[in-house]
Every structure is written in structure tokens, then in C-alpha cells.
PDB file of C-alpha atoms in Angstrom:
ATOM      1  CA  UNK A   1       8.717 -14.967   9.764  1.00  0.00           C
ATOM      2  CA  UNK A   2      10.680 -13.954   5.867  1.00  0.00           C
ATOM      3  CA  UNK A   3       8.853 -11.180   4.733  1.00  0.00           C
ATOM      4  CA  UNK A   4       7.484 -10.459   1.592  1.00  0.00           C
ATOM      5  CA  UNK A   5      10.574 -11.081  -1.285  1.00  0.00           C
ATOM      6  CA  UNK A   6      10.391  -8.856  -4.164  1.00  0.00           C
ATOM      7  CA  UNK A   7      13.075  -8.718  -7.148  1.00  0.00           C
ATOM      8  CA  UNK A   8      15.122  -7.395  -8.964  1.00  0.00           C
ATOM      9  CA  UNK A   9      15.009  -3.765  -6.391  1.00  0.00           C
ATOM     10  CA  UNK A  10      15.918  -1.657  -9.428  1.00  0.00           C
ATOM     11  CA  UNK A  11      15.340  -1.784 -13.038  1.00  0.00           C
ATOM     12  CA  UNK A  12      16.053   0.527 -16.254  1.00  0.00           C
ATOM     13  CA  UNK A  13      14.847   0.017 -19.333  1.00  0.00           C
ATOM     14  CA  UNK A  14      14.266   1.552 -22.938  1.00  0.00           C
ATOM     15  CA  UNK A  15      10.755   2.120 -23.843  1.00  0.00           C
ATOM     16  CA  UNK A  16       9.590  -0.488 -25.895  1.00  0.00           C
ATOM     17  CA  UNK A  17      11.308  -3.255 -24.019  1.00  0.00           C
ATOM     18  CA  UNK A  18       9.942  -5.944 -21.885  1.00  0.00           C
ATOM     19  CA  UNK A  19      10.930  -6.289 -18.167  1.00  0.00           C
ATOM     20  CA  UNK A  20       9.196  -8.994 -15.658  1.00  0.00           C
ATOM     21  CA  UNK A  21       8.836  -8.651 -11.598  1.00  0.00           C
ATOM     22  CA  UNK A  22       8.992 -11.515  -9.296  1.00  0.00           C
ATOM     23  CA  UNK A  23       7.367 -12.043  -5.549  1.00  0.00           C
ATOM     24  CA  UNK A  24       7.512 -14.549  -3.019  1.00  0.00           C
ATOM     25  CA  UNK A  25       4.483 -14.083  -0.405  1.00  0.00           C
ATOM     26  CA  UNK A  26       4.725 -14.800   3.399  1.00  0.00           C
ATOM     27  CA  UNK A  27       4.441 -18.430   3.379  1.00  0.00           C
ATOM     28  CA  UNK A  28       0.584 -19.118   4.181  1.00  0.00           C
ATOM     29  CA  UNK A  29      -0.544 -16.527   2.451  1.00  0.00           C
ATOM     30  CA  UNK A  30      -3.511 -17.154   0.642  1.00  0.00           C
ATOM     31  CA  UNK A  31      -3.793 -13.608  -1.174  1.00  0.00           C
ATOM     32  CA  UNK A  32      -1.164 -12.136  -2.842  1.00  0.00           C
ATOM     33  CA  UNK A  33      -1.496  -8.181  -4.682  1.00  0.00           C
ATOM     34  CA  UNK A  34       0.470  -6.125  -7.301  1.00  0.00           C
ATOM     35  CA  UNK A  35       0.293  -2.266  -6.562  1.00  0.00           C
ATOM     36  CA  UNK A  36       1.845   0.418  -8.951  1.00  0.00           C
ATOM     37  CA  UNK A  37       3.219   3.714  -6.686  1.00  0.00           C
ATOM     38  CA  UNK A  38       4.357   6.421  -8.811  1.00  0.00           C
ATOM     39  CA  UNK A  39       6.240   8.827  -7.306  1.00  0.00           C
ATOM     40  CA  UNK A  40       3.990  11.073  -5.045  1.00  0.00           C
ATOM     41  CA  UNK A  41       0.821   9.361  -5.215  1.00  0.00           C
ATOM     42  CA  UNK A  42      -0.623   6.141  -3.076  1.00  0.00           C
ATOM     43  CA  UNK A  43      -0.207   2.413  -4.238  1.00  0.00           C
ATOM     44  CA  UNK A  44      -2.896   1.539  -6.893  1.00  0.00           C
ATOM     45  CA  UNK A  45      -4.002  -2.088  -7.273  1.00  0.00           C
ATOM     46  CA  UNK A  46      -2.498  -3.743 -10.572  1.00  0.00           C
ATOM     47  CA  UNK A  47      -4.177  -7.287  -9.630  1.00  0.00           C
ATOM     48  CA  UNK A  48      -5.326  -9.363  -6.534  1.00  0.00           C
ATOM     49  CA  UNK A  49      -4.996 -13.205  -6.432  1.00  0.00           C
ATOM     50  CA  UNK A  50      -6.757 -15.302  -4.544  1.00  0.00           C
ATOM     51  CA  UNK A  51      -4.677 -18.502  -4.483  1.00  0.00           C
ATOM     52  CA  UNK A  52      -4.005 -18.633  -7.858  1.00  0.00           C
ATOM     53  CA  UNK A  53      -7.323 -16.964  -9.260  1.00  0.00           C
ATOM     54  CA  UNK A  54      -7.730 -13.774  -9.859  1.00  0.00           C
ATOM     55  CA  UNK A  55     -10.128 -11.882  -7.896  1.00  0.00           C
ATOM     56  CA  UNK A  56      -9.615  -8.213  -9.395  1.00  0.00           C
ATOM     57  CA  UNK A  57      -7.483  -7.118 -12.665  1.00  0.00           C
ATOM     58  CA  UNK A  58     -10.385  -4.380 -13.490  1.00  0.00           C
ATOM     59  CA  UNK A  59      -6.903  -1.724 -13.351  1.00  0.00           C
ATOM     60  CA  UNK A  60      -4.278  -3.844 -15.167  1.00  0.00           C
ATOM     61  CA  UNK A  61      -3.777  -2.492 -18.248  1.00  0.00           C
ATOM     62  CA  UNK A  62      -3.918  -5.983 -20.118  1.00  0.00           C
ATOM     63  CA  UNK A  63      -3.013  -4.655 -23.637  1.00  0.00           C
ATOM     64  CA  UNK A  64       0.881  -4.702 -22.622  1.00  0.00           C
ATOM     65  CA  UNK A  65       0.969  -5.935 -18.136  1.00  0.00           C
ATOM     66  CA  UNK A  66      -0.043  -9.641 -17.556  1.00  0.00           C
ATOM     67  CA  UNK A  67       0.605 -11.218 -14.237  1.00  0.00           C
ATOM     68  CA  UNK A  68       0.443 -14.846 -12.852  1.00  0.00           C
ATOM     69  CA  UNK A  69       0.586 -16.808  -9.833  1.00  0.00           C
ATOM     70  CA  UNK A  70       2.056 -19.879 -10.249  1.00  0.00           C
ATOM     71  CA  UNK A  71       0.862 -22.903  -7.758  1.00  0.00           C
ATOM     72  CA  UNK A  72      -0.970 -20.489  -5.571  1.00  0.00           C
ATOM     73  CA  UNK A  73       2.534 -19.265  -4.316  1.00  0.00           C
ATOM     74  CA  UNK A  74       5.336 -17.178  -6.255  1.00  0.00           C
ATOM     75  CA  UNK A  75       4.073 -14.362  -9.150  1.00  0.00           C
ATOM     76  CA  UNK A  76       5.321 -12.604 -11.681  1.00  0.00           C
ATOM     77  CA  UNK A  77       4.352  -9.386 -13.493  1.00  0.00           C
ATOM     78  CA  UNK A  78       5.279  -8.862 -16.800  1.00  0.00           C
ATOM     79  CA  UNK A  79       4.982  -5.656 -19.043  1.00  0.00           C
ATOM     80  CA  UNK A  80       5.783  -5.773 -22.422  1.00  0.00           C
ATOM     81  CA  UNK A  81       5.864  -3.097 -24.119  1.00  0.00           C
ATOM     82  CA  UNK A  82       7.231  -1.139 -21.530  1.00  0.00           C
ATOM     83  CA  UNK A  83       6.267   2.728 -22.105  1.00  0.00           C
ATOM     84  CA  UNK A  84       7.644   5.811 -19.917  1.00  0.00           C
ATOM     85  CA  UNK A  85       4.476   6.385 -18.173  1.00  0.00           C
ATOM     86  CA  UNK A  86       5.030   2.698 -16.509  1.00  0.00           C
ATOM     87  CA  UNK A  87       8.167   4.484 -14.563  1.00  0.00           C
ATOM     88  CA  UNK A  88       7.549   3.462 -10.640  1.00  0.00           C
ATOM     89  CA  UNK A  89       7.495   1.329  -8.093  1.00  0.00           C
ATOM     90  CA  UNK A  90       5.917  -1.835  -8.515  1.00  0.00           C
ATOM     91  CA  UNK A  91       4.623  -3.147  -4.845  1.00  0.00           C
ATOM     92  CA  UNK A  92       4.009  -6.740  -4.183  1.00  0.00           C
ATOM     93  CA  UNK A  93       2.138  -7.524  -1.047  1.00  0.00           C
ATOM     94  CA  UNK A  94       0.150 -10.287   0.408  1.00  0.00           C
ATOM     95  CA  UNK A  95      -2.088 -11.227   3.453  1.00  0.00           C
ATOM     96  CA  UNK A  96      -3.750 -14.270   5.333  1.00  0.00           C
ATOM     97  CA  UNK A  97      -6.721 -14.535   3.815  1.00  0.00           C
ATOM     98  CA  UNK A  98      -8.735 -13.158   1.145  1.00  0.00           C
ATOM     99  CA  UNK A  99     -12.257 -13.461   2.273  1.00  0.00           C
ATOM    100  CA  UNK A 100     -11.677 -11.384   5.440  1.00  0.00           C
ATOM    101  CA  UNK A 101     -11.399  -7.501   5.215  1.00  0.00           C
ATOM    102  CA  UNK A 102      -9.440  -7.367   8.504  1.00  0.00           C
ATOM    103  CA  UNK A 103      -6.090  -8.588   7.557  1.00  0.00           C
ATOM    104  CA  UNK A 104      -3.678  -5.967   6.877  1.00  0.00           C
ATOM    105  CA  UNK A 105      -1.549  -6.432   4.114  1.00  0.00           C
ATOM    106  CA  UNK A 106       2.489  -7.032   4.355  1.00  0.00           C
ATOM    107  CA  UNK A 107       4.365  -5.538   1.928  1.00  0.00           C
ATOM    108  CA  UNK A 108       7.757  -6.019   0.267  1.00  0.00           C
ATOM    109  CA  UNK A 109      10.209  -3.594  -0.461  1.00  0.00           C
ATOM    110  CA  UNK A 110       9.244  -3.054  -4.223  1.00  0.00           C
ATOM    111  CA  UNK A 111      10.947  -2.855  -7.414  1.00  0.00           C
ATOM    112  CA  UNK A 112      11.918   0.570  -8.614  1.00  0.00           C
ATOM    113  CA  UNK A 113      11.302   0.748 -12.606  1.00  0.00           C
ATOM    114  CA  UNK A 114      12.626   3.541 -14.576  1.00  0.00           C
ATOM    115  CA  UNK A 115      11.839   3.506 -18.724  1.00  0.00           C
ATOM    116  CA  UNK A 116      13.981   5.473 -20.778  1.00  0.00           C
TER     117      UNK A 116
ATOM    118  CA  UNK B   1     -17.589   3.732  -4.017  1.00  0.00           C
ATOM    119  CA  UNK B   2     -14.631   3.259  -2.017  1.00  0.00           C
ATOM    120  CA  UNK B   3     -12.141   6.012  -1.338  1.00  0.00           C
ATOM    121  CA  UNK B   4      -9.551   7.697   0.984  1.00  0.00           C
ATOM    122  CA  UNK B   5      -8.498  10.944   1.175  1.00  0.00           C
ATOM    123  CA  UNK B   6      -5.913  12.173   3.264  1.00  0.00           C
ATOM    124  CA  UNK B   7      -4.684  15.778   4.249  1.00  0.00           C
ATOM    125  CA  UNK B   8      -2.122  16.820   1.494  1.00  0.00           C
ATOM    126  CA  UNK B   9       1.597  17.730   3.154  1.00  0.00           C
ATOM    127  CA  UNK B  10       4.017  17.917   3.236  1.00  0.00           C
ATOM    128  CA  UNK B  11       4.408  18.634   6.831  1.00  0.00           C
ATOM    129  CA  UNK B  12       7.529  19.751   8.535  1.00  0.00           C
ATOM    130  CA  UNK B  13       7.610  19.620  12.373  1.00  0.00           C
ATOM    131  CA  UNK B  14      10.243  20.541  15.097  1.00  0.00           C
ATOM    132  CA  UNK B  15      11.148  17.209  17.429  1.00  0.00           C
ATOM    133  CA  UNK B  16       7.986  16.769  20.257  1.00  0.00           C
ATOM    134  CA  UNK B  17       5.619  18.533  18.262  1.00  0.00           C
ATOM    135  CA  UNK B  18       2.301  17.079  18.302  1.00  0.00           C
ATOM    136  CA  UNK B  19       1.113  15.478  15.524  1.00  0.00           C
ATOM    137  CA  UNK B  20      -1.905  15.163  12.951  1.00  0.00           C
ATOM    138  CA  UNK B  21      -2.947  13.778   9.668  1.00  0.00           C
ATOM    139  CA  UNK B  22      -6.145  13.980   8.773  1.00  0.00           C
ATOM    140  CA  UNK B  23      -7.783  11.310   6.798  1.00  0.00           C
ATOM    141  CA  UNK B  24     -11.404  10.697   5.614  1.00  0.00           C
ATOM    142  CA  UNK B  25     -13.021   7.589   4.066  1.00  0.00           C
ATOM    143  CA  UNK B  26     -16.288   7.047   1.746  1.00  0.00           C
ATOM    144  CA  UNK B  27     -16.906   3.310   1.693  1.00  0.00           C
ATOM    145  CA  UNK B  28     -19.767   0.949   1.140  1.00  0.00           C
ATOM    146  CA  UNK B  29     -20.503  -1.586   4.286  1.00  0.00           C
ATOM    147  CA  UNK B  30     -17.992  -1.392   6.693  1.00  0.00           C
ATOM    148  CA  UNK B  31     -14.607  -1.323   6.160  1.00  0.00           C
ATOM    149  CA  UNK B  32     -11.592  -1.687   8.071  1.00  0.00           C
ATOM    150  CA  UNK B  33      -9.144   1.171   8.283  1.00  0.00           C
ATOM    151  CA  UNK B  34      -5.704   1.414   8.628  1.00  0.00           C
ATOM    152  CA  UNK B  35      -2.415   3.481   8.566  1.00  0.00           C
ATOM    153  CA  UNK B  36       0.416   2.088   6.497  1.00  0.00           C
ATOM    154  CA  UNK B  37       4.346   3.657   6.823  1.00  0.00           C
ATOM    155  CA  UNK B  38       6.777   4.466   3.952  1.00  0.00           C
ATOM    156  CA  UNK B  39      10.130   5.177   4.682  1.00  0.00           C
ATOM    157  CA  UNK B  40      12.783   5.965   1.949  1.00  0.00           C
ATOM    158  CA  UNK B  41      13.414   3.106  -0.402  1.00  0.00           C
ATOM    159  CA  UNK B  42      11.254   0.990   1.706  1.00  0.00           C
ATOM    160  CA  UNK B  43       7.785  -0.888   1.126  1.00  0.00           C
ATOM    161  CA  UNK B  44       4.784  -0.237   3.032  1.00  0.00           C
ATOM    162  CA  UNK B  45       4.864  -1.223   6.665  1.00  0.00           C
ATOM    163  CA  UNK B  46       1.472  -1.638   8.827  1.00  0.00           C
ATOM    164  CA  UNK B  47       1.349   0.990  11.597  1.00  0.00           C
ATOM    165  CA  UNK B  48      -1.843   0.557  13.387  1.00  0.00           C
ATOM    166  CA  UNK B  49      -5.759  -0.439  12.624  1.00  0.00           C
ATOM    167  CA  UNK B  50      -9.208  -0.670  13.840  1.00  0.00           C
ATOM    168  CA  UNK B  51     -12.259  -2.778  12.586  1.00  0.00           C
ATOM    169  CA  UNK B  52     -15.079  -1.563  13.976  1.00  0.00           C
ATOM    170  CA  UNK B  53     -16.486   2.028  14.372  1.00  0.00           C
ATOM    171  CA  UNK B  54     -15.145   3.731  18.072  1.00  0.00           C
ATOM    172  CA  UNK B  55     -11.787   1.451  17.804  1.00  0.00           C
ATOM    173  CA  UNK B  56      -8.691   2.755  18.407  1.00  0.00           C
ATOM    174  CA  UNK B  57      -6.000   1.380  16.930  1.00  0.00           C
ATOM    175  CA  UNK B  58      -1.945   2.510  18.255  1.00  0.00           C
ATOM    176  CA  UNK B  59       1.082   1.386  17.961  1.00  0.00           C
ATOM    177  CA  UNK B  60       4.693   3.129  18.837  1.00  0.00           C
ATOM    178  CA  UNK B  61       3.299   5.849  20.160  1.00  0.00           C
ATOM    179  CA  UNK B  62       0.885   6.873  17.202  1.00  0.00           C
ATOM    180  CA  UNK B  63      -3.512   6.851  17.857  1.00  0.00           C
ATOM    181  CA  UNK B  64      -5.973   6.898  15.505  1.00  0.00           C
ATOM    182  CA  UNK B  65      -9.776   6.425  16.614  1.00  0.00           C
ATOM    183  CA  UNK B  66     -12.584   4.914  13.790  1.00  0.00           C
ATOM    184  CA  UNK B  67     -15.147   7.421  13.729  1.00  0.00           C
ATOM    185  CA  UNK B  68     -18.081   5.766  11.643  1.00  0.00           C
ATOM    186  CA  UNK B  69     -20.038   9.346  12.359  1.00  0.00           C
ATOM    187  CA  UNK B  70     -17.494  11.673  10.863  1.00  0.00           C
ATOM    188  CA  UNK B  71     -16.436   8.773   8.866  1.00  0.00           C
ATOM    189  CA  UNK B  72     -12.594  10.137   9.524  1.00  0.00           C
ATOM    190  CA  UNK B  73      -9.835   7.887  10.784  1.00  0.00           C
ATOM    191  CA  UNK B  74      -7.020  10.764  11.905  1.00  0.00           C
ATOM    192  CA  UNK B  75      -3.542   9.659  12.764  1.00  0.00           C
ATOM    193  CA  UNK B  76      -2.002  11.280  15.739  1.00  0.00           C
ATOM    194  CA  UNK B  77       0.935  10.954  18.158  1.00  0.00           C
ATOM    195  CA  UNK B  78       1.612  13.774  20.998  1.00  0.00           C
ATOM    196  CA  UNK B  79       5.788  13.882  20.662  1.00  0.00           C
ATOM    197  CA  UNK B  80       7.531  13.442  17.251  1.00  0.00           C
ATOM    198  CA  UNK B  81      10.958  12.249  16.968  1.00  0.00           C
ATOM    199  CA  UNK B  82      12.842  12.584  13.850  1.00  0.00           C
ATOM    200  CA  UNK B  83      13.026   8.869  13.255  1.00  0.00           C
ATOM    201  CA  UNK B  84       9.390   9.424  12.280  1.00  0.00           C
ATOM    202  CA  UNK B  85       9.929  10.627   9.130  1.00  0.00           C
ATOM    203  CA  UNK B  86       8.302   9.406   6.899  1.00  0.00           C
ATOM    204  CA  UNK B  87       5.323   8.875   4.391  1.00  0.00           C
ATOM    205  CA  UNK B  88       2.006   7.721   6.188  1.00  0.00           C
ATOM    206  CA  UNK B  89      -0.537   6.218   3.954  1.00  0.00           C
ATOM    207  CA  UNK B  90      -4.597   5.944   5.230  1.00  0.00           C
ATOM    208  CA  UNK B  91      -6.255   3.258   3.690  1.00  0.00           C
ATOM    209  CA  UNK B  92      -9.515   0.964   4.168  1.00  0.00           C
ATOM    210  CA  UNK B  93     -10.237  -2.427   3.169  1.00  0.00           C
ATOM    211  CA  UNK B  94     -13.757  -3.722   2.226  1.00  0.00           C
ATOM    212  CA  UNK B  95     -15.339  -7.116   1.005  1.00  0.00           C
ATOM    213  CA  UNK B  96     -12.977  -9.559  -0.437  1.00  0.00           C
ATOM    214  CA  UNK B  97      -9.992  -7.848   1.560  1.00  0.00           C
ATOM    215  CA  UNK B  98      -9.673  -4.920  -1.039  1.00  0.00           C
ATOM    216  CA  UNK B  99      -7.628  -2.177  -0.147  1.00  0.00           C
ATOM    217  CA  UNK B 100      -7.869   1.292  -1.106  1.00  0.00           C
ATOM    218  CA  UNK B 101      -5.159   4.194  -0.217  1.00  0.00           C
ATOM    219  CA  UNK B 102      -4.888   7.604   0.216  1.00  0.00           C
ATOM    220  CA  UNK B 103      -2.120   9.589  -1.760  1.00  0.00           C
ATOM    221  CA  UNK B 104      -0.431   9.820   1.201  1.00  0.00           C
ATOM    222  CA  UNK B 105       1.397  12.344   3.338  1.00  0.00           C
ATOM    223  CA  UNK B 106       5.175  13.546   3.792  1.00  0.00           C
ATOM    224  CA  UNK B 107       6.343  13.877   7.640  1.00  0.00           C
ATOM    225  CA  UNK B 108       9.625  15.663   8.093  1.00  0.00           C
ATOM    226  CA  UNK B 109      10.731  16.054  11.675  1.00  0.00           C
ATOM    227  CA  UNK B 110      13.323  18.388  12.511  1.00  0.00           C
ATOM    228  CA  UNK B 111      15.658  18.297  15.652  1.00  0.00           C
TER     229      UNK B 111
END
């Protein structure tokens, strides 16, 4: 099966600017995440959708990220204004199903922000 | 809460060393555990899980056991190669499939 598609893989921008992510999920999956790794540390949870609700933006900082899931399929994750703490790697993954804590989630290969 | 915490590295090994990263959980119910696998430039790849407490989950030579009375999860494999390098990530999930990592740790094998 396609994995998880994530793009662009790199990014650079000036503080201040906008930038926007974009995911396609393993078709069928019903649950789709957006994790923020900076460098060193483990992937913290942006947002979880469930289909196309949310189940859990409690760590998005909403003042300047909003994300959306379009039809229950592709997402995108926007921040605007970008600001240099927001350098890292943005992580989209997705599983089966959301109601079930035993399916692992598949990640894709993340896009690499850097703000200037 | 939920939380993982995971040995801090890194950790630098010579090629068939044995191998182990600690990891401890504090979770509410019971959660599934699992170990995720970073390499360079790469997303997060599933390496192995369990779902109940006294599974063992392994995969590619790598063990871990779910041990609901220590409540630790500890990832081990008995000869490293240096393709293992890498960054292994602990993690549970809970109610609602949410996942929680640890920071992670750093595996450098040497030949």
C-alpha cells in the first residue's frame, strides 16, 4: 500500500511569513494526526482528526497554526505568522481507526521547516 | 495523566553488543505500547507493540515485554548491527487512539 504523502520535504522561510503543509493519509484511514518534532525531542500532537472532525487541538497554538481536513481525506496545516520557535519537523501520520487504541500509527516522512 | 519516559542517550555500541533502552509509562486505563524508529531524514516507522500487560511484542530481531507491574516497556535486541542506527521512540496510546511519546533515544552502532 502508498504510504503516508507529506509535502513540500523542506521549507525556509522569514519570520513573519506564512507557509502551509499538505498530507495524503493511507487510503482507508479514518484518523489522520499533525505532530511537531523539534530537533532532539519526541513528536508532540498539533491536532487529531477523526474523519474530518477534530478530536484533539488542546496543543495547536490557534492564534497563528490552523489545520483542516478536507472530505475526511487530504489536510493541510497552515501557520501564519510563522515565528523562529516554529523551526522543525512537522509529522503527518494516520491510522485505521480512531476509536481503537491498538492501531499503530504510519507515518510520513515529514516536512522540515526552518524560519529565518 | 499520560506520559513516557525513556532512558536519555545517546548510546554508542560496538557491532553484536547487546542492547537496551529503557522506557517507563504512567497512563490512565490501559494503554497500548509501542516502539517507533527514526532514521535520518526519515518519518517514524512502527517497530514492534503489545496490547495487553505480559505481551511481547518483536520484530527484526528487537523484544520488548509489557510489564503492567513495573509499568516499563524496555526495548531490547541481543546483537546490534550498524544498520540499527537510529532514533527509537517509546510511546503508548490510550482512549480515542491518542498517542503519547517519549523524547526518544540516539543508537549509534559502531563496526
Amino acid at each position: 500500500e502508498a504510504g503516508v504523502a507529506q509535502s513540500p520535504r523542506y521549507k525556509i522561510i522569514e519570520k513573519r511569513q506564512s507557509v502551509a503543509f499538505w498530507c495524503n493519509p493511507i487510503s482507508g484511514h479514518a484518523t489522520l494526526y499533525w505532530y511537531q518534532q523539534i530537533l532532539g525531542q519526541g513528536p508532540k500532537l498539533l491536532i487529531q482528526f477523526q474523519n474530518n472532525g477534530v478530536v484533539d487541538d488542546s496543543q495547536l497554538p490557534k492564534d497563528r497554526f490552523s489545520a483542516e481536513r478536507l472530505k475526511g481525506v487530504d489536510s493541510t496545516l497552515k501557520i501564519q505568522p510563522a515565528k523562529l520557535e516554529d523551526s522543525a519537523v512537522y509529522l503527518c501520520a494516520s491510522s485505521l481507526q480512531g476509536s481503537s487504541y491498538n492501531s499503530p500509527l504510519h507515518f510520513g516522512n515529514g516536512t522540515r521547516l526552518t524560519v529565518t | 495523566g499520560n506520559s513516557v519516559t525513556q532512558m536519555e542517550g545517546p548510546v554508542t555500541l560496538s557491532e553484536e553488543a547487546f542492547l537496551t533502552i529503557n522506557c517507563t509509562y504512567t497512563a490512565t486505563g490501559y494503554p497500548s505500547l509501542f516502539w517507533y524508529v527514526q532514521y535520518p531524514g526519515e518519518g517514524l516507522q512502527l517497530l514492534l507493540k503489545a496490547t495487553k500487560a505480559d505481551d511481547k511484542g518483536s520484530n527484526k530481531g528487537f523484544e520488548a515485554t509489557y510489564r503492567k507491574e513495573t509499568t516499563s516497556f524496555h526495548l531490547e535486541k541481543g546483537s546490534v548491527q550498524v544498520s540499527d542506527s537510529a532514533v527509537y521512540f517509546c510511546a503508548l496510546s490510550n482512549t480515542g487512539n491518542q498517542f503519547y511519546f517519549g523524547t526518544g533515544t540516539s543508537l549509534t552502532v559502531i563496526p
